[in-house]
Each structure stands twice: as C-alpha cells, then as structure tokens.
Amino acid sequence: MKELISTEALVLHNENRPATELETKDILKQISVHQKHVHAVDEELQRLQRAIDDMTGLINKKSTKRKRHLDAIAFKNGLLAPIRKLPFEIIGEILFHVIEAPPYSSPLQLSRVCRYFKYVIDHTPKLWSRLHFKRCNEAKKVSAKAMPLSVAWKWLRNAGECPIAVTIEQGPYKFGEAPPPFHLVDVAGFLEILSGHRLRSIKFIAHNLNITNFSSFLSRLQLRSLVDLQSLEVQVPYDYWLEPRAPAPFTNIHDIFTAAPHLIQTISVPMTFLPLDCSIFSHVTGLTLMDREEDFLNRLCSLLSHCSSVQYLSIEYVGYMDEIMQTETSLSMPTVQELRTHGDSPLGSLFQRIRFPNLQFLQISRKYGTLKQLDTAVKQLIQTSNPPLAELSLVGSRFSETTLIWFLERLPDLERLHLKEIGVAHKFVDALVRTPTPRRRRVCPKLTCLDISQTTRLRVLDVTALLKARVHDARTEAKRGKRLSKKKQYLAPPMPLKSCILNGVEMIKDEIKLEFNEQTR
C-alpha cells in the first residue's frame, strides 16, 4: 500500500492538520485514479473467472466422458468374464452349494444379483428345495428364514420333482411363558404341503420340551416320501436334559429306516429316541449322539455294534459318570475316521471299551473333570487303539502340559494341532524344539499347522524358539537334503511349519510362506 501513497499525503498524515484546498483537489484526483485501477482489476478478475468456469465445465465434460468410457470398458470386460463361459447347469450347481452352506441363503436373495442369476434360479428346481417352518408365541415374531404356509405352496411349485429339505422349528419362547403349542392343524398343513414330494433331509429344532410332537409328525408322514431321505436331525434344548423323565423313543423309527435306504448322512438325535436292538443303522456313515443316562456306554456300544459303515461320530454326554474300567475291549470301530467328544463324556471308559484303529481326526472338548481322568483317557486311547491321527483338536482347561506332551510323543503322523483354552508353556515348546536322540525321537515331525488360542502362558522367547526351530532351521535343513543312514533316521529334519497361529495372529510371515510354496513346487 505504501508505494501507492505520495510523499505529500504522508506529510499531511504525519502533521495531523486539515488539508488545504489545493491538497484536497490533489487527493480527490488520486482517489479517482485508484478507482479506475480497481475497475480495471475487477474486469480482469471477471474475465479470469469466466475462463475458470469454462475450464471447469470442460474438465467436468472430459471427466464424464472418461467415466462413460470406463463404464463401457467394465461392461465389455464383463462380456468376456469367465463365468459367462460356464454352462447353465454349472452356475445352477454353484448357486445350489451357496444356498446349502450355513447360514442358509434364500434363492430370492441371489436372484437380485443380476438378471442372468434370476433366470438361472427360476429355471433350476433344486434351488427351491429347502423349506423352513417356524412356530412362535408372538404372531409378529417370524424368522427371516422361515416362511408361512401360503408361500410354501408357491415355493414347492418351483421345486418340481426335487427332493425337499424341511426344517421345523418350535419357539423360541421367553422365560416364564408357556411353550408355544405345535397344533395338529399345523402338522396337517405341513403334511398337506409335503404330500407328493420326496424328502432328502428332516431337521427338527425344539426350543421347548414338546419333543414328542416330532414323533407324531414322523408317524403321519407318508413312508413313500422318505425314499430319498439322507439326513435326520433333532436338536433339543438343554432343559430337556434337566427333566427327570425322558420322552418315549420313536416307535416308528424302524419303519422310517426301512423306507429310507439312502439315510447315510449325520443322524443327530438323543440316544433315548433310538432303538438299540436292530440292524437298521448298517448303512449310516455319520452319527451325532447325545445322552444323559447312566448306562450311556452300554447303550452306545449296543448301537455302534450295528453301525458297520459309520465314518463320522460325535458324542455329547450331559451328566456325571464315574470312570469304570474293564479288562477287555468290547467293540472295534475300524471305519470311524473322525471322532468328536463334548460335555462330560467318560473318555477313559469310552476309549477302553471301543477301539478306533483308523482314527484320523480327534476332538476332545471338555472343561470339567479331573486331570487324572483325562490322563487315563489319553493313555487308554494309545494303548487300545494307537490311531494314526493326522489332526488333533483339544478344547478345555483340564489338560495338563505333561499329558499333552506324552500324547504328542506317540503321534508321529500328526499334521495339524489345535489347542484352545489350554495352558501350554515352555515345556510344550521345549518338547517341539528339542534335539532328537535314539531313545527320544522328535515330537510330531510331520506337524505343519499349529493353532493355539486363548492362552497367555507362552512367553516371547518361547515363540521365538519355536519359530526358529520348526520354521527357519527346518526349512534350511530341508534345502540341504542330507542323506541319512537307517541308524540316524531319527536325525531327519521335521516338516517346516506352514501356519503357526497364536491367539488369532499368524506368526509366520508371507515371505516364508512364499518360500514354502517354492519348496513344494
């Protein structure tokens, strides 16, 4: 600003006196000059603003044009997408597996993806072959997966001749309320809808103790509808096990098995519902059993003696039973490859009475019981079965570190180990990283996946030692490829860990995984 003010104006400003007539004329003349400059600058700014507006509009037009070209590129790339080369039947099969995978999806949801998916879903009957009925106390409380009977008619019309998977759910109800009744009108409505359709699976979910309603439902089913039945599942609430009296078994279960020759998938029902003196379970490959009675083991052995084809076995015992050891093994199950135990199952007596010589996967989930009982159970499993376990999953805090190490020393073929809520510490790590000797062989030499969760006893030094010995050193020794004599085979390097997860965090870095992949190639 100072360079635009004359010397006379500055002197007048400093003397603080009124301007003379000559000075006033001079000042007004200078002001008019400044105003002319302001008008000139305003015109220049307006011109520049118009230029900027024109440039902004041009930029917007170019951006819009660029976006249109990008959309066209994406559209035309979509025309060349590999999925468009898949046959109609293959896409329908993919969508079928998406719908069947829990949590089950609705074909109506998938039909909103695109017009072609809607066309495939509308013309693939088996995508409409799953029904879910639900009975609640509150009329407004309807499950998103459930459907009213009026919709089921249209649903089954799209299913055509495909076998149907039906789920019937009772409840839930609030504490203190009366259980929602399962009226015979509903049963009649279900049967009327299902008449003429073959069933591939039946699932009954009971949120109350009205379990006998399912027996009445089965008794009213037409046996010719069970020709293609593959799965039968009954889910009962925990309250059921607290009741002093158990419901009567299904009187028509023999007729159901006779009418369902393809019933080979998991049958998840309480053991008290099943007859134990017949051979109708000979073709069943999966069993999920629950019980609370004191003669649990006798009933289990009697049932499994008729299951010559079972490969998957899950056992849950709700109650308390003393470990009663016997001198002889009463049953051998060579076909069982996967065994899961939950609750307070008497594992010692179980492994002592039943042999599993070809067991590949074992899961023990238990939070109660004494350390002595679990030690006995593990020793009985090794002594009676000595299975070639490839995967082991232990859940619960009632496992001692010493027993775990003793168990792992006798599993040379173990490849995957999952530990949850088990307090492993430096002894466990020392066992995995120790140098083998002729008398003490390497622990789990084929172990490639280790998952330890919900434990806080491992130190940073333990994790570092584990990764160094079973990842870095094992990888280095494998690259050298030294040949060992038969006497020194115990010095063979272990398989490098490909995955080591500690409390949900993957400890092996990506670059190590890449080296593993290159080594595999």
mmCIF file of C-alpha atoms in Angstrom, residues 219-501:
data_model
loop_
_atom_site.group_PDB
_atom_site.id
_atom_site.type_symbol
_atom_site.label_atom_id
_atom_site.label_comp_id
_atom_site.label_asym_id
_atom_site.label_seq_id
_atom_site.Cartn_x
_atom_site.Cartn_y
_atom_site.Cartn_z
ATOM 1 C CA SER A 219 -45.779 -91.029 12.279
ATOM 2 C CA ARG A 220 -48.044 -89.040 9.967
ATOM 3 C CA LEU A 221 -45.522 -88.818 7.147
ATOM 4 C CA GLN A 222 -46.110 -90.956 4.126
ATOM 5 C CA LEU A 223 -43.317 -93.519 4.005
ATOM 6 C CA ARG A 224 -43.075 -93.200 0.251
ATOM 7 C CA SER A 225 -41.857 -89.626 0.838
ATOM 8 C CA LEU A 226 -38.736 -90.975 2.592
ATOM 9 C CA VAL A 227 -37.237 -92.857 -0.335
ATOM 10 C CA ASP A 228 -34.545 -90.198 -0.841
ATOM 11 C CA LEU A 229 -34.100 -89.223 2.839
ATOM 12 C CA GLN A 230 -30.404 -88.762 3.645
ATOM 13 C CA SER A 231 -30.312 -86.842 6.928
ATOM 14 C CA LEU A 232 -32.381 -86.898 10.108
ATOM 15 C CA GLU A 233 -31.580 -84.368 12.841
ATOM 16 C CA VAL A 234 -33.297 -83.466 16.105
ATOM 17 C CA GLN A 235 -31.998 -80.543 18.185
ATOM 18 C CA VAL A 236 -33.247 -80.476 21.764
ATOM 19 C CA PRO A 237 -32.690 -77.720 24.349
ATOM 20 C CA TYR A 238 -30.501 -78.043 27.402
ATOM 21 C CA ASP A 239 -33.683 -78.023 29.521
ATOM 22 C CA TYR A 240 -34.509 -81.425 28.103
ATOM 23 C CA TRP A 241 -31.561 -82.984 29.927
ATOM 24 C CA LEU A 242 -32.661 -81.423 33.207
ATOM 25 C CA GLU A 243 -36.069 -83.076 33.095
ATOM 26 C CA PRO A 244 -36.373 -86.150 35.342
ATOM 27 C CA ARG A 245 -38.306 -88.092 32.695
ATOM 28 C CA ALA A 246 -37.226 -88.612 29.112
ATOM 29 C CA PRO A 247 -39.676 -88.864 26.238
ATOM 30 C CA ALA A 248 -40.520 -92.205 24.747
ATOM 31 C CA PRO A 249 -38.441 -93.309 21.753
ATOM 32 C CA PHE A 250 -39.788 -93.090 18.254
ATOM 33 C CA THR A 251 -41.985 -96.117 17.830
ATOM 34 C CA ASN A 252 -41.913 -95.870 14.061
ATOM 35 C CA ILE A 253 -38.158 -95.346 13.672
ATOM 36 C CA HIS A 254 -37.720 -98.843 12.225
ATOM 37 C CA ASP A 255 -40.280 -98.104 9.519
ATOM 38 C CA ILE A 256 -38.517 -94.827 8.747
ATOM 39 C CA PHE A 257 -35.145 -96.508 8.280
ATOM 40 C CA THR A 258 -36.702 -99.258 6.220
ATOM 41 C CA ALA A 259 -38.376 -96.694 3.964
ATOM 42 C CA ALA A 260 -35.163 -94.580 3.710
ATOM 43 C CA PRO A 261 -32.420 -96.785 2.220
ATOM 44 C CA HIS A 262 -30.247 -93.730 1.459
ATOM 45 C CA LEU A 263 -30.171 -92.420 5.044
ATOM 46 C CA ILE A 264 -26.378 -92.275 5.267
ATOM 47 C CA GLN A 265 -25.665 -88.746 6.483
ATOM 48 C CA THR A 266 -25.459 -87.500 10.045
ATOM 49 C CA ILE A 267 -28.307 -88.570 12.303
ATOM 50 C CA SER A 268 -28.330 -86.168 15.240
ATOM 51 C CA VAL A 269 -30.837 -87.348 17.820
ATOM 52 C CA PRO A 270 -30.831 -88.175 21.554
ATOM 53 C CA MET A 271 -29.925 -91.807 22.096
ATOM 54 C CA THR A 272 -33.079 -92.375 24.134
ATOM 55 C CA PHE A 273 -35.055 -91.866 20.924
ATOM 56 C CA LEU A 274 -33.367 -94.692 19.047
ATOM 57 C CA PRO A 275 -33.909 -98.444 19.269
ATOM 58 C CA LEU A 276 -30.696 -100.286 20.058
ATOM 59 C CA ASP A 277 -31.647 -103.835 19.121
ATOM 60 C CA CYS A 278 -31.920 -103.661 15.345
ATOM 61 C CA SER A 279 -29.582 -103.566 12.355
ATOM 62 C CA ILE A 280 -31.178 -100.606 10.571
ATOM 63 C CA PHE A 281 -28.050 -98.460 11.106
ATOM 64 C CA SER A 282 -25.758 -100.628 8.975
ATOM 65 C CA HIS A 283 -25.635 -98.145 6.075
ATOM 66 C CA VAL A 284 -25.313 -94.954 8.206
ATOM 67 C CA THR A 285 -21.983 -93.116 7.752
ATOM 68 C CA GLY A 286 -22.442 -90.287 10.285
ATOM 69 C CA LEU A 287 -23.818 -90.235 13.825
ATOM 70 C CA THR A 288 -24.237 -87.353 16.283
ATOM 71 C CA LEU A 289 -25.472 -88.745 19.583
ATOM 72 C CA MET A 290 -26.496 -87.142 22.876
ATOM 73 C CA ASP A 291 -27.352 -88.846 26.151
ATOM 74 C CA ARG A 292 -27.570 -88.318 29.898
ATOM 75 C CA GLU A 293 -28.393 -91.797 31.230
ATOM 76 C CA GLU A 294 -26.047 -93.748 33.485
ATOM 77 C CA ASP A 295 -25.971 -96.720 31.097
ATOM 78 C CA PHE A 296 -24.618 -94.432 28.370
ATOM 79 C CA LEU A 297 -21.665 -96.635 27.433
ATOM 80 C CA ASN A 298 -23.708 -99.843 27.266
ATOM 81 C CA ARG A 299 -26.276 -98.179 25.024
ATOM 82 C CA LEU A 300 -23.530 -96.649 22.873
ATOM 83 C CA CYS A 301 -21.740 -99.974 22.388
ATOM 84 C CA SER A 302 -25.020 -101.698 21.587
ATOM 85 C CA LEU A 303 -25.860 -99.064 18.995
ATOM 86 C CA LEU A 304 -22.403 -98.913 17.402
ATOM 87 C CA SER A 305 -22.299 -102.698 17.081
ATOM 88 C CA HIS A 306 -24.868 -102.308 14.286
ATOM 89 C CA CYS A 307 -23.072 -99.377 12.597
ATOM 90 C CA SER A 308 -20.652 -101.125 10.285
ATOM 91 C CA SER A 309 -20.256 -98.150 7.922
ATOM 92 C CA VAL A 310 -20.070 -95.129 10.234
ATOM 93 C CA GLN A 311 -17.150 -92.791 9.451
ATOM 94 C CA TYR A 312 -18.113 -89.692 11.478
ATOM 95 C CA LEU A 313 -19.033 -89.987 15.161
ATOM 96 C CA SER A 314 -19.878 -87.155 17.559
ATOM 97 C CA ILE A 315 -20.759 -87.898 21.185
ATOM 98 C CA GLU A 316 -22.107 -85.489 23.787
ATOM 99 C CA TYR A 317 -22.843 -86.644 27.321
ATOM 100 C CA VAL A 318 -24.681 -84.340 29.738
ATOM 101 C CA GLY A 319 -24.323 -85.643 33.234
ATOM 102 C CA TYR A 320 -21.772 -87.260 35.514
ATOM 103 C CA MET A 321 -20.418 -90.791 35.334
ATOM 104 C CA ASP A 322 -17.571 -92.449 37.192
ATOM 105 C CA GLU A 323 -14.793 -93.959 35.124
ATOM 106 C CA ILE A 324 -15.390 -97.721 35.371
ATOM 107 C CA MET A 325 -12.519 -99.550 33.733
ATOM 108 C CA GLN A 326 -12.894 -103.087 32.378
ATOM 109 C CA THR A 327 -10.344 -105.682 31.409
ATOM 110 C CA GLU A 328 -11.355 -106.276 27.800
ATOM 111 C CA THR A 329 -12.277 -104.159 24.828
ATOM 112 C CA SER A 330 -15.841 -104.897 23.796
ATOM 113 C CA LEU A 331 -16.017 -103.237 20.362
ATOM 114 C CA SER A 332 -13.792 -102.197 17.482
ATOM 115 C CA MET A 333 -14.762 -99.440 15.009
ATOM 116 C CA PRO A 334 -12.258 -99.610 12.114
ATOM 117 C CA THR A 335 -14.431 -97.466 9.833
ATOM 118 C CA VAL A 336 -14.519 -94.406 12.116
ATOM 119 C CA GLN A 337 -12.145 -91.716 10.834
ATOM 120 C CA GLU A 338 -13.469 -88.653 12.697
ATOM 121 C CA LEU A 339 -14.437 -88.587 16.380
ATOM 122 C CA ARG A 340 -15.700 -85.594 18.360
ATOM 123 C CA THR A 341 -16.496 -85.734 22.079
ATOM 124 C CA HIS A 342 -18.270 -82.983 24.015
ATOM 125 C CA GLY A 343 -19.514 -82.451 27.529
ATOM 126 C CA ASP A 344 -18.583 -84.808 30.360
ATOM 127 C CA SER A 345 -18.170 -87.972 28.311
ATOM 128 C CA PRO A 346 -16.358 -90.718 30.289
ATOM 129 C CA LEU A 347 -13.436 -90.792 27.872
ATOM 130 C CA GLY A 348 -11.369 -93.324 29.798
ATOM 131 C CA SER A 349 -14.115 -95.946 29.748
ATOM 132 C CA LEU A 350 -15.032 -94.991 26.187
ATOM 133 C CA PHE A 351 -11.534 -95.483 24.786
ATOM 134 C CA GLN A 352 -11.092 -98.637 26.854
ATOM 135 C CA ARG A 353 -14.271 -100.297 25.606
ATOM 136 C CA ILE A 354 -14.220 -99.090 21.997
ATOM 137 C CA ARG A 355 -11.211 -99.226 19.693
ATOM 138 C CA PHE A 356 -10.654 -96.726 16.869
ATOM 139 C CA PRO A 357 -7.650 -98.152 14.989
ATOM 140 C CA ASN A 358 -8.017 -95.963 11.861
ATOM 141 C CA LEU A 359 -8.946 -92.660 13.506
ATOM 142 C CA GLN A 360 -7.676 -89.632 11.529
ATOM 143 C CA PHE A 361 -9.282 -86.708 13.399
ATOM 144 C CA LEU A 362 -9.964 -86.419 17.126
ATOM 145 C CA GLN A 363 -11.577 -83.540 19.005
ATOM 146 C CA ILE A 364 -11.917 -83.538 22.795
ATOM 147 C CA SER A 365 -13.943 -80.640 24.160
ATOM 148 C CA ARG A 366 -14.143 -80.700 27.922
ATOM 149 C CA LYS A 367 -13.928 -78.092 30.676
ATOM 150 C CA TYR A 368 -14.706 -80.266 33.683
ATOM 151 C CA GLY A 369 -13.346 -83.419 35.197
ATOM 152 C CA THR A 370 -10.036 -84.132 36.914
ATOM 153 C CA LEU A 371 -6.585 -84.286 35.408
ATOM 154 C CA LYS A 372 -6.369 -87.934 36.370
ATOM 155 C CA GLN A 373 -9.459 -88.785 34.314
ATOM 156 C CA LEU A 374 -8.042 -87.099 31.222
ATOM 157 C CA ASP A 375 -4.638 -88.722 31.708
ATOM 158 C CA THR A 376 -6.360 -92.089 31.898
ATOM 159 C CA ALA A 377 -8.403 -91.356 28.785
ATOM 160 C CA VAL A 378 -5.360 -90.440 26.695
ATOM 161 C CA LYS A 379 -3.414 -93.494 27.818
ATOM 162 C CA GLN A 380 -6.359 -95.778 27.101
ATOM 163 C CA LEU A 381 -6.647 -94.368 23.581
ATOM 164 C CA ILE A 382 -2.968 -95.039 22.842
ATOM 165 C CA GLN A 383 -2.932 -98.491 24.442
ATOM 166 C CA THR A 384 -6.124 -99.835 22.893
ATOM 167 C CA SER A 385 -6.241 -98.063 19.522
ATOM 168 C CA ASN A 386 -2.913 -96.311 18.796
ATOM 169 C CA PRO A 387 -4.623 -94.447 15.943
ATOM 170 C CA PRO A 388 -2.719 -92.778 13.062
ATOM 171 C CA LEU A 389 -4.053 -89.338 13.946
ATOM 172 C CA ALA A 390 -3.426 -86.614 11.357
ATOM 173 C CA GLU A 391 -5.366 -83.857 13.160
ATOM 174 C CA LEU A 392 -5.958 -83.272 16.876
ATOM 175 C CA SER A 393 -8.156 -80.623 18.497
ATOM 176 C CA LEU A 394 -8.229 -80.154 22.287
ATOM 177 C CA VAL A 395 -10.614 -77.646 23.859
ATOM 178 C CA GLY A 396 -10.785 -77.011 27.597
ATOM 179 C CA SER A 397 -8.588 -76.155 30.526
ATOM 180 C CA ARG A 398 -8.484 -79.644 32.082
ATOM 181 C CA PHE A 399 -5.441 -80.895 30.184
ATOM 182 C CA SER A 400 -2.062 -80.993 31.875
ATOM 183 C CA GLU A 401 1.020 -79.996 29.914
ATOM 184 C CA THR A 402 2.762 -83.238 30.833
ATOM 185 C CA THR A 403 -0.109 -85.363 29.498
ATOM 186 C CA LEU A 404 -0.235 -83.323 26.314
ATOM 187 C CA ILE A 405 3.492 -83.841 25.669
ATOM 188 C CA TRP A 406 3.189 -87.568 26.411
ATOM 189 C CA PHE A 407 0.287 -87.759 23.968
ATOM 190 C CA LEU A 408 2.096 -85.889 21.190
ATOM 191 C CA GLU A 409 5.196 -88.077 21.546
ATOM 192 C CA ARG A 410 3.072 -91.019 20.441
ATOM 193 C CA LEU A 411 1.546 -89.316 17.392
ATOM 194 C CA PRO A 412 4.282 -89.387 14.716
ATOM 195 C CA ASP A 413 1.820 -88.800 11.858
ATOM 196 C CA LEU A 414 0.160 -85.693 13.344
ATOM 197 C CA GLU A 415 -0.025 -82.834 10.830
ATOM 198 C CA ARG A 416 -2.436 -80.318 12.413
ATOM 199 C CA LEU A 417 -2.756 -79.436 16.089
ATOM 200 C CA HIS A 418 -5.406 -77.106 17.557
ATOM 201 C CA LEU A 419 -5.273 -76.105 21.228
ATOM 202 C CA LYS A 420 -7.861 -73.838 22.838
ATOM 203 C CA GLU A 421 -8.039 -72.719 26.470
ATOM 204 C CA ILE A 422 -5.130 -74.992 27.389
ATOM 205 C CA GLY A 423 -2.306 -73.541 29.445
ATOM 206 C CA VAL A 424 0.740 -74.591 27.435
ATOM 207 C CA ALA A 425 4.062 -73.005 28.401
ATOM 208 C CA HIS A 426 7.797 -73.505 27.885
ATOM 209 C CA LYS A 427 7.662 -77.300 28.478
ATOM 210 C CA PHE A 428 5.440 -77.706 25.447
ATOM 211 C CA VAL A 429 7.762 -75.597 23.286
ATOM 212 C CA ASP A 430 10.854 -77.405 24.574
ATOM 213 C CA ALA A 431 9.302 -80.728 23.546
ATOM 214 C CA LEU A 432 8.713 -79.487 19.995
ATOM 215 C CA VAL A 433 12.178 -77.981 19.516
ATOM 216 C CA ARG A 434 14.394 -80.458 21.370
ATOM 217 C CA THR A 435 17.153 -82.332 19.537
ATOM 218 C CA PRO A 436 16.186 -85.977 18.933
ATOM 219 C CA THR A 437 18.169 -88.906 20.281
ATOM 220 C CA PRO A 438 17.952 -92.654 19.565
ATOM 221 C CA ARG A 439 15.769 -93.085 22.655
ATOM 222 C CA ARG A 440 13.756 -89.870 22.419
ATOM 223 C CA ARG A 441 12.548 -89.304 18.909
ATOM 224 C CA ARG A 442 11.373 -85.971 17.544
ATOM 225 C CA VAL A 443 7.886 -84.876 18.644
ATOM 226 C CA CYS A 444 5.387 -84.594 15.753
ATOM 227 C CA PRO A 445 7.925 -84.476 12.886
ATOM 228 C CA LYS A 446 5.136 -84.050 10.286
ATOM 229 C CA LEU A 447 3.446 -81.132 12.049
ATOM 230 C CA THR A 448 2.728 -78.326 9.556
ATOM 231 C CA CYS A 449 -0.136 -76.421 11.214
ATOM 232 C CA LEU A 450 -0.205 -75.240 14.837
ATOM 233 C CA ASP A 451 -3.094 -73.198 16.252
ATOM 234 C CA ILE A 452 -3.004 -72.078 19.906
ATOM 235 C CA SER A 453 -5.764 -69.757 21.098
ATOM 236 C CA GLN A 454 -6.870 -68.213 24.394
ATOM 237 C CA THR A 455 -3.630 -68.837 26.232
ATOM 238 C CA THR A 456 -1.392 -66.317 27.993
ATOM 239 C CA ARG A 457 1.353 -68.524 29.406
ATOM 240 C CA LEU A 458 3.595 -68.536 26.348
ATOM 241 C CA ARG A 459 6.489 -66.089 26.510
ATOM 242 C CA VAL A 460 8.053 -64.201 23.625
ATOM 243 C CA LEU A 461 11.202 -66.293 23.994
ATOM 244 C CA ASP A 462 9.137 -69.491 23.659
ATOM 245 C CA VAL A 463 7.506 -68.302 20.449
ATOM 246 C CA THR A 464 10.846 -67.185 19.028
ATOM 247 C CA ALA A 465 12.466 -70.533 19.792
ATOM 248 C CA LEU A 466 9.533 -72.404 18.256
ATOM 249 C CA LEU A 467 9.628 -70.394 15.014
ATOM 250 C CA LYS A 468 13.405 -70.689 14.757
ATOM 251 C CA ALA A 469 13.473 -74.460 15.212
ATOM 252 C CA ARG A 470 10.317 -75.516 13.336
ATOM 253 C CA VAL A 471 10.354 -72.867 10.590
ATOM 254 C CA HIS A 472 13.776 -71.392 9.839
ATOM 255 C CA ASP A 473 16.038 -74.316 10.821
ATOM 256 C CA ALA A 474 13.667 -76.932 9.407
ATOM 257 C CA ARG A 475 13.483 -75.043 6.123
ATOM 258 C CA THR A 476 17.266 -74.731 5.955
ATOM 259 C CA GLU A 477 17.837 -78.435 6.665
ATOM 260 C CA ALA A 478 15.212 -79.430 4.119
ATOM 261 C CA LYS A 479 17.017 -77.421 1.432
ATOM 262 C CA ARG A 480 20.305 -79.181 2.166
ATOM 263 C CA GLY A 481 18.676 -82.580 1.637
ATOM 264 C CA LYS A 482 21.250 -84.639 3.547
ATOM 265 C CA ARG A 483 21.007 -88.397 3.197
ATOM 266 C CA LEU A 484 20.945 -90.265 6.474
ATOM 267 C CA SER A 485 21.633 -93.885 7.182
ATOM 268 C CA LYS A 486 18.968 -96.083 8.734
ATOM 269 C CA LYS A 487 20.588 -95.783 12.140
ATOM 270 C CA LYS A 488 20.429 -91.989 12.006
ATOM 271 C CA GLN A 489 16.952 -91.584 10.594
ATOM 272 C CA TYR A 490 15.909 -90.075 13.910
ATOM 273 C CA LEU A 491 18.016 -87.007 12.939
ATOM 274 C CA ALA A 492 15.849 -86.319 9.867
ATOM 275 C CA PRO A 493 14.612 -82.711 9.861
ATOM 276 C CA PRO A 494 10.951 -82.108 10.677
ATOM 277 C CA MET A 495 8.444 -80.733 8.225
ATOM 278 C CA PRO A 496 8.553 -76.905 8.316
ATOM 279 C CA LEU A 497 5.537 -75.213 9.839
ATOM 280 C CA LYS A 498 3.374 -73.612 7.180
ATOM 281 C CA SER A 499 0.974 -71.988 9.638
ATOM 282 C CA CYS A 500 1.509 -71.004 13.269
ATOM 283 C CA ILE A 501 -1.407 -69.085 14.793
#
